[in-house]
Amino acid sequence: MTYETIQLAIADGVATLTLNRPDKLNSFTVQMHADLADALKTIRRDETVRCLLLTGAGRGFCAGQDLSDRAVAPGDAVPDLGESLEARYNPLLRSLKALEMPVVCAVNGVAAGAGANIALACDIVLAARSASFIQAFCRIGLIPDSGGTWTLPRLIGPARASALMMLGDKVTAEQAEAWGMIWKCVDDEALAGEAQALAARLAAMPTRGLALIKRALAASSTNAFDAQLDLERDLQRLAGRTADYQEGVRAFMDKRQPVFQGR
Ligand code: LHQ
């Protein structure tokens, strides 16, 4: 499916979403937000989709907000950037987090500003060795958005997060892997293949169960241990009712490979 600013391809249980404004390093415009919202709606409604793979076209992953879309000329009214977050970025982040399937991000090049934090909000992040992550907001007087102030300290700890957010220094993919900011850094030419293979592997797994793992992990950031035990009980109850659980146990007992359906 082709949109003006993104591409959506659905095959073998995997939806691949490619940000597609390569000459502007896939930076976000109002149109791109609209295209992504529409594509995510299609993905949610398509019962064949069991994993989402997000990546970018060209040499960058995403340079955040398209600053030419937001340029302020002398005499212009003061822009309401909060409105931009409320209407576009926050719904996008909420929908990625709430998507009931694993979301893999293949960071093919620089991920800056909102682009970095959207990548880091995904469930499993792979990055090309030449890719980098930049909390670019402070360079232009803004604060990190797209969930970055929540996500980054949880991934790499407050000391590193605050320095990166206040200095806007570039983090290489290798450094990001070493710090636990991402799952894995891979050679540039291997990225697309590894990301597709990972997404295909996830799509063949018990994806209802994976969605429940995602819910448990999201809640663990704010829950006390006791509340998390209760949540695990409730989610395990749901997992135990899936056809995939039955199949998993049957296949184990029969000593054969399971065939999961995401139900
Ligand atoms: C761009 C951009 C870009 C437009 C590269 N916009 N054209 C939310 C709410 C509302 C408003 C504000 O923001 C937010 C959230 C945010 O995301 S704020 C942060 C916005 N992003 C940035 O500040 C990053 C700006 N970009 C850069 O610092 C560099 O481009 C990086 C470090 C990402 C890459 O550097 P290079 O590899 O040297 O590439 P380049 O700078 O030469 O960029 C290539 C082209 O892409 C160039 O266009 P041109 O026509 O000259 O070839 C850039 O102007 C364009 N581009 N980022 N955000």
Tab-separated table of C-alpha atoms and ligand atoms in Angstrom, residues 21-28 59 62-70 80-82 84-85 89 110-115 132 134 136-137 139-140 142-143 145-146 170, ligand 1:
chain	number	residue	atom	x	y	z
A	21	ARG	CA	10.815	10.971	2.740
A	22	PRO	CA	14.474	10.038	2.245
A	23	ASP	CA	15.616	13.436	0.945
A	24	LYS	CA	14.537	14.963	4.288
A	25	LEU	CA	15.802	12.014	6.347
A	26	ASN	CA	12.188	10.876	6.804
A	27	SER	CA	11.384	13.806	9.086
A	28	PHE	CA	7.784	14.120	10.225
A	59	ARG	CA	20.318	6.867	4.556
A	62	CYS	CA	14.002	9.641	10.939
A	63	ALA	CA	15.244	13.156	11.806
A	64	GLY	CA	12.234	13.955	14.005
A	65	GLN	CA	9.912	16.814	13.248
A	66	ASP	CA	10.388	18.426	9.817
A	67	LEU	CA	11.623	21.781	11.031
A	68	SER	CA	10.645	23.552	7.815
A	69	ASP	CA	7.045	22.584	8.627
A	70	ARG	CA	7.442	24.386	11.949
A	80	ASP	CA	1.760	25.827	20.187
A	81	LEU	CA	4.052	22.810	20.061
A	82	GLY	CA	2.014	21.196	22.840
A	84	SER	CA	1.373	19.259	17.890
A	85	LEU	CA	2.235	16.632	20.518
A	89	TYR	CA	3.002	12.577	18.311
A	110	VAL	CA	20.414	8.511	11.953
A	111	ALA	CA	17.478	8.687	14.394
A	112	ALA	CA	17.190	12.220	15.782
A	113	GLY	CA	14.679	14.051	17.969
A	114	ALA	CA	11.263	12.416	17.879
A	115	GLY	CA	12.741	9.901	15.417
A	132	SER	CA	23.123	6.820	15.424
A	134	ILE	CA	20.583	11.955	18.826
A	136	ALA	CA	18.529	16.705	19.234
A	137	PHE	CA	15.797	18.659	21.028
A	139	ARG	CA	20.029	21.957	20.361
A	140	ILE	CA	16.957	23.969	19.360
A	142	LEU	CA	13.096	22.052	23.153
A	143	ILE	CA	12.633	19.185	25.562
A	145	ASP	CA	9.250	14.349	23.551
A	146	SER	CA	7.653	11.242	22.040
A	170	LYS	CA	25.333	11.528	19.095
B	1	LHQ	C1	15.629	18.052	7.684
B	1	LHQ	C2	15.559	17.623	9.022
B	1	LHQ	C3	14.492	18.064	9.801
B	1	LHQ	C4	13.704	19.236	7.968
B	1	LHQ	C5	17.327	16.785	8.152
B	1	LHQ	N1	13.579	18.869	9.249
B	1	LHQ	N2	14.695	18.841	7.169
B	1	LHQ	C6	7.804	17.920	18.120
B	1	LHQ	C7	6.743	18.885	18.176
B	1	LHQ	C8	6.733	19.988	17.322
B	1	LHQ	C9	7.731	20.647	16.869
B	1	LHQ	C10	9.082	20.396	17.107
B	1	LHQ	O1	9.589	19.132	17.241
B	1	LHQ	C11	9.073	18.058	17.782
B	1	LHQ	C12	9.942	16.919	17.930
B	1	LHQ	C13	11.294	16.936	17.302
B	1	LHQ	O2	11.601	15.992	16.651
B	1	LHQ	S1	12.352	18.269	17.555
B	1	LHQ	C14	13.851	17.761	16.803
B	1	LHQ	C15	13.829	17.966	15.331
B	1	LHQ	N3	14.951	17.376	14.692
B	1	LHQ	C16	16.170	17.922	14.725
B	1	LHQ	O3	16.426	18.927	15.333
B	1	LHQ	C17	17.239	17.252	13.873
B	1	LHQ	C18	17.615	18.118	12.691
B	1	LHQ	N4	18.527	17.434	11.819
B	1	LHQ	C19	19.829	17.304	12.064
B	1	LHQ	O4	20.337	17.723	13.092
B	1	LHQ	C20	20.662	16.616	11.030
B	1	LHQ	O5	19.987	16.633	9.819
B	1	LHQ	C21	21.010	15.152	11.393
B	1	LHQ	C22	22.007	15.138	12.564
B	1	LHQ	C23	19.767	14.362	11.757
B	1	LHQ	C24	21.671	14.469	10.168
B	1	LHQ	O6	22.754	15.271	9.723
B	1	LHQ	P1	23.386	14.997	8.287
B	1	LHQ	O7	23.634	13.548	8.122
B	1	LHQ	O8	24.550	15.921	8.177
B	1	LHQ	O9	22.252	15.373	7.226
B	1	LHQ	P2	21.764	16.837	6.787
B	1	LHQ	O10	21.653	17.715	7.971
B	1	LHQ	O11	22.589	17.296	5.647
B	1	LHQ	O12	20.269	16.500	6.291
B	1	LHQ	C25	19.991	15.997	4.983
B	1	LHQ	C26	18.796	16.720	4.457
B	1	LHQ	O13	17.678	16.463	5.318
B	1	LHQ	C27	18.990	18.241	4.455
B	1	LHQ	O14	18.213	18.773	3.408
B	1	LHQ	P3	18.931	19.406	2.111
B	1	LHQ	O15	17.792	19.852	1.261
B	1	LHQ	O16	19.806	20.502	2.612
B	1	LHQ	O17	19.708	18.260	1.516
B	1	LHQ	C28	18.359	18.649	5.768
B	1	LHQ	O18	17.918	19.982	5.796
B	1	LHQ	C29	17.190	17.698	5.822
B	1	LHQ	N5	16.715	17.492	7.197
B	1	LHQ	N6	16.622	16.852	9.283
B	1	LHQ	N7	14.328	17.675	11.101
